[in-house]
Amino acid sequence: QVQLVESGGGLVQPGGSLRLSCAASGRTFSSYSMGWFRQAPGKEREIVAAISRSGGSTYYADSVKDRFTISRDNAKNTLYLQMNSLKPDDTAVYYCAAQVRNSAYMLSRRFEYDSWGQGTQVTVSS
């Protein structure tokens, strides 16, 4: 079992930046692949980015590629999402999630994630 708590969301203008954090506890952090997902009102939850246990493999949705960067600090049991050049379409609740599977193929699959945080709101608006 792992507990996940997101932080760092807020209101930002288009073109601005935010850095989200996800603090994990309850199990060895490095035993999990980690992902960031987001869900806008009326839309399904979608993958944003994911990272393997060691950080050697990453996945990015096409919509955020070259703007967002996922990283992790296993010593601090923390997952990060650096978001630059934010757009109004990035507005959503952002969730972090943990996956016990050790498979690069599963990184982008929402239904393969086992534990979820409560989410943090990101609003991009003028």
PDB file of C-alpha atoms in Angstrom:
ATOM      1  CA  GLN A   1       0.000   0.000   0.000  1.00  0.00           C
ATOM      2  CA  VAL A   2       1.203   3.475  -0.861  1.00  0.00           C
ATOM      3  CA  GLN A   3      -0.322   6.832  -0.014  1.00  0.00           C
ATOM      4  CA  LEU A   4       0.029   9.689  -2.486  1.00  0.00           C
ATOM      5  CA  VAL A   5      -0.497  13.402  -1.896  1.00  0.00           C
ATOM      6  CA  GLU A   6      -0.258  15.954  -4.693  1.00  0.00           C
ATOM      7  CA  SER A   7       0.584  19.608  -4.243  1.00  0.00           C
ATOM      8  CA  GLY A   8       1.622  22.626  -6.277  1.00  0.00           C
ATOM      9  CA  GLY A   9      -1.510  23.313  -8.280  1.00  0.00           C
ATOM     10  CA  GLY A  10      -3.035  26.733  -8.653  1.00  0.00           C
ATOM     11  CA  LEU A  11      -4.037  29.491 -11.023  1.00  0.00           C
ATOM     12  CA  VAL A  12      -1.584  30.561 -13.699  1.00  0.00           C
ATOM     13  CA  GLN A  13      -1.748  32.682 -16.835  1.00  0.00           C
ATOM     14  CA  PRO A  14      -1.237  31.171 -20.284  1.00  0.00           C
ATOM     15  CA  GLY A  15       2.450  30.775 -20.959  1.00  0.00           C
ATOM     16  CA  GLY A  16       3.242  30.433 -17.285  1.00  0.00           C
ATOM     17  CA  SER A  17       4.756  27.559 -15.350  1.00  0.00           C
ATOM     18  CA  LEU A  18       3.888  25.339 -12.408  1.00  0.00           C
ATOM     19  CA  ARG A  19       5.708  22.535 -10.648  1.00  0.00           C
ATOM     20  CA  LEU A  20       3.582  19.756  -9.203  1.00  0.00           C
ATOM     21  CA  SER A  21       4.815  17.423  -6.499  1.00  0.00           C
ATOM     22  CA  CYS A  22       3.552  14.054  -5.329  1.00  0.00           C
ATOM     23  CA  ALA A  23       4.726  12.811  -1.953  1.00  0.00           C
ATOM     24  CA  ALA A  24       4.576   9.055  -1.417  1.00  0.00           C
ATOM     25  CA  SER A  25       4.574   7.086   1.808  1.00  0.00           C
ATOM     26  CA  GLY A  26       3.785   3.595   3.085  1.00  0.00           C
ATOM     27  CA  ARG A  27       5.965   1.544   0.750  1.00  0.00           C
ATOM     28  CA  THR A  28       9.345   1.747  -0.906  1.00  0.00           C
ATOM     29  CA  PHE A  29       8.884   4.470  -3.501  1.00  0.00           C
ATOM     30  CA  SER A  30      11.387   2.998  -5.907  1.00  0.00           C
ATOM     31  CA  SER A  31       9.256  -0.162  -6.176  1.00  0.00           C
ATOM     32  CA  TYR A  32       6.644   1.730  -8.200  1.00  0.00           C
ATOM     33  CA  SER A  33       6.442   3.169 -11.632  1.00  0.00           C
ATOM     34  CA  MET A  34       4.718   6.528 -11.375  1.00  0.00           C
ATOM     35  CA  GLY A  35       2.419   8.548 -13.558  1.00  0.00           C
ATOM     36  CA  TRP A  36       0.667  11.881 -13.816  1.00  0.00           C
ATOM     37  CA  PHE A  37      -2.895  11.972 -15.096  1.00  0.00           C
ATOM     38  CA  ARG A  38      -5.387  14.765 -15.552  1.00  0.00           C
ATOM     39  CA  GLN A  39      -9.135  15.071 -15.844  1.00  0.00           C
ATOM     40  CA  ALA A  40     -11.009  18.087 -17.138  1.00  0.00           C
ATOM     41  CA  PRO A  41     -14.737  18.585 -16.488  1.00  0.00           C
ATOM     42  CA  GLY A  42     -16.814  16.324 -18.710  1.00  0.00           C
ATOM     43  CA  LYS A  43     -13.778  14.455 -20.006  1.00  0.00           C
ATOM     44  CA  GLU A  44     -12.143  11.141 -19.215  1.00  0.00           C
ATOM     45  CA  ARG A  45      -9.006  10.915 -17.152  1.00  0.00           C
ATOM     46  CA  GLU A  46      -5.987  10.853 -19.433  1.00  0.00           C
ATOM     47  CA  ILE A  47      -2.311  10.085 -19.133  1.00  0.00           C
ATOM     48  CA  VAL A  48      -0.009  13.081 -19.043  1.00  0.00           C
ATOM     49  CA  ALA A  49       3.388  11.565 -18.302  1.00  0.00           C
ATOM     50  CA  ALA A  50       4.895   8.532 -16.638  1.00  0.00           C
ATOM     51  CA  ILE A  51       8.264   7.380 -15.396  1.00  0.00           C
ATOM     52  CA  SER A  52       9.785   4.016 -14.610  1.00  0.00           C
ATOM     53  CA  ARG A  53      11.146   2.925 -11.233  1.00  0.00           C
ATOM     54  CA  SER A  54      14.655   4.141 -11.834  1.00  0.00           C
ATOM     55  CA  GLY A  55      13.686   7.061 -14.031  1.00  0.00           C
ATOM     56  CA  GLY A  56      15.325   5.506 -17.051  1.00  0.00           C
ATOM     57  CA  SER A  57      12.145   5.387 -19.118  1.00  0.00           C
ATOM     58  CA  THR A  58       9.543   8.100 -19.559  1.00  0.00           C
ATOM     59  CA  TYR A  59       6.329   8.548 -21.451  1.00  0.00           C
ATOM     60  CA  TYR A  60       4.618  11.787 -22.490  1.00  0.00           C
ATOM     61  CA  ALA A  61       1.281  12.445 -24.063  1.00  0.00           C
ATOM     62  CA  ASP A  62       1.654  14.200 -27.402  1.00  0.00           C
ATOM     63  CA  SER A  63      -0.250  17.196 -26.063  1.00  0.00           C
ATOM     64  CA  VAL A  64       2.399  17.945 -23.433  1.00  0.00           C
ATOM     65  CA  LYS A  65       5.573  16.721 -25.091  1.00  0.00           C
ATOM     66  CA  ASP A  66       8.354  19.331 -25.047  1.00  0.00           C
ATOM     67  CA  ARG A  67       6.448  21.409 -22.491  1.00  0.00           C
ATOM     68  CA  PHE A  68       6.204  19.126 -19.454  1.00  0.00           C
ATOM     69  CA  THR A  69       8.944  17.176 -17.727  1.00  0.00           C
ATOM     70  CA  ILE A  70       8.370  14.294 -15.334  1.00  0.00           C
ATOM     71  CA  SER A  71      11.029  13.402 -12.798  1.00  0.00           C
ATOM     72  CA  ARG A  72      11.414  11.597  -9.509  1.00  0.00           C
ATOM     73  CA  ASP A  73      13.667  11.721  -6.496  1.00  0.00           C
ATOM     74  CA  ASN A  74      13.608   8.271  -4.959  1.00  0.00           C
ATOM     75  CA  ALA A  75      15.638   9.410  -1.968  1.00  0.00           C
ATOM     76  CA  LYS A  76      12.874  11.900  -1.151  1.00  0.00           C
ATOM     77  CA  ASN A  77       9.977   9.619  -2.158  1.00  0.00           C
ATOM     78  CA  THR A  78       8.694  12.374  -4.399  1.00  0.00           C
ATOM     79  CA  LEU A  79       7.430  12.613  -7.963  1.00  0.00           C
ATOM     80  CA  TYR A  80       7.475  15.891  -9.892  1.00  0.00           C
ATOM     81  CA  LEU A  81       5.862  17.381 -12.953  1.00  0.00           C
ATOM     82  CA  GLN A  82       7.388  20.573 -14.298  1.00  0.00           C
ATOM     83  CA  MET A  83       4.839  22.293 -16.532  1.00  0.00           C
ATOM     84  CA  ASN A  84       5.988  25.097 -18.813  1.00  0.00           C
ATOM     85  CA  SER A  85       4.247  27.099 -21.530  1.00  0.00           C
ATOM     86  CA  LEU A  86       0.885  26.295 -20.015  1.00  0.00           C
ATOM     87  CA  LYS A  87      -2.233  26.557 -22.145  1.00  0.00           C
ATOM     88  CA  PRO A  88      -5.905  26.890 -21.192  1.00  0.00           C
ATOM     89  CA  ASP A  89      -6.415  23.315 -22.419  1.00  0.00           C
ATOM     90  CA  ASP A  90      -4.103  22.165 -19.636  1.00  0.00           C
ATOM     91  CA  THR A  91      -6.756  23.147 -17.093  1.00  0.00           C
ATOM     92  CA  ALA A  92      -7.719  20.025 -15.146  1.00  0.00           C
ATOM     93  CA  VAL A  93      -7.384  18.186 -11.887  1.00  0.00           C
ATOM     94  CA  TYR A  94      -3.983  16.506 -11.907  1.00  0.00           C
ATOM     95  CA  TYR A  95      -3.486  13.159 -10.192  1.00  0.00           C
ATOM     96  CA  CYS A  96      -0.407  11.146  -9.450  1.00  0.00           C
ATOM     97  CA  ALA A  97      -0.597   7.377  -9.493  1.00  0.00           C
ATOM     98  CA  ALA A  98       1.580   4.392  -8.621  1.00  0.00           C
ATOM     99  CA  GLN A  99       1.968   1.136 -10.525  1.00  0.00           C
ATOM    100  CA  VAL A 100       3.467  -2.034  -9.071  1.00  0.00           C
ATOM    101  CA  ARG A 101       4.125  -3.540 -12.493  1.00  0.00           C
ATOM    102  CA  ASN A 102       7.678  -3.354 -13.709  1.00  0.00           C
ATOM    103  CA  SER A 103       6.939  -2.923 -17.386  1.00  0.00           C
ATOM    104  CA  ALA A 104       7.575  -0.024 -19.723  1.00  0.00           C
ATOM    105  CA  TYR A 105       4.586  -1.118 -21.793  1.00  0.00           C
ATOM    106  CA  MET A 106       2.229  -0.458 -18.877  1.00  0.00           C
ATOM    107  CA  LEU A 107       3.405   3.082 -18.136  1.00  0.00           C
ATOM    108  CA  SER A 108       0.763   4.733 -20.288  1.00  0.00           C
ATOM    109  CA  ARG A 109      -2.156   2.473 -19.321  1.00  0.00           C
ATOM    110  CA  ARG A 110      -4.523   4.123 -16.853  1.00  0.00           C
ATOM    111  CA  PHE A 111      -6.172   0.924 -15.681  1.00  0.00           C
ATOM    112  CA  GLU A 112      -2.854  -0.652 -14.721  1.00  0.00           C
ATOM    113  CA  TYR A 113      -2.230   1.892 -11.968  1.00  0.00           C
ATOM    114  CA  ASP A 114      -2.936   0.684  -8.440  1.00  0.00           C
ATOM    115  CA  SER A 115      -2.925   3.727  -6.154  1.00  0.00           C
ATOM    116  CA  TRP A 116      -4.066   7.310  -6.710  1.00  0.00           C
ATOM    117  CA  GLY A 117      -3.710  10.624  -4.984  1.00  0.00           C
ATOM    118  CA  GLN A 118      -6.556  13.020  -4.283  1.00  0.00           C
ATOM    119  CA  GLY A 119      -5.662  15.391  -7.099  1.00  0.00           C
ATOM    120  CA  THR A 120      -4.626  19.019  -7.333  1.00  0.00           C
ATOM    121  CA  GLN A 121      -6.378  21.659  -9.420  1.00  0.00           C
ATOM    122  CA  VAL A 122      -4.500  23.432 -12.196  1.00  0.00           C
ATOM    123  CA  THR A 123      -6.262  26.355 -13.849  1.00  0.00           C
ATOM    124  CA  VAL A 124      -4.726  28.192 -16.796  1.00  0.00           C
ATOM    125  CA  SER A 125      -6.619  31.389 -17.505  1.00  0.00           C
ATOM    126  CA  SER A 126      -6.207  35.111 -18.058  1.00  0.00           C
TER     127      SER A 126
END
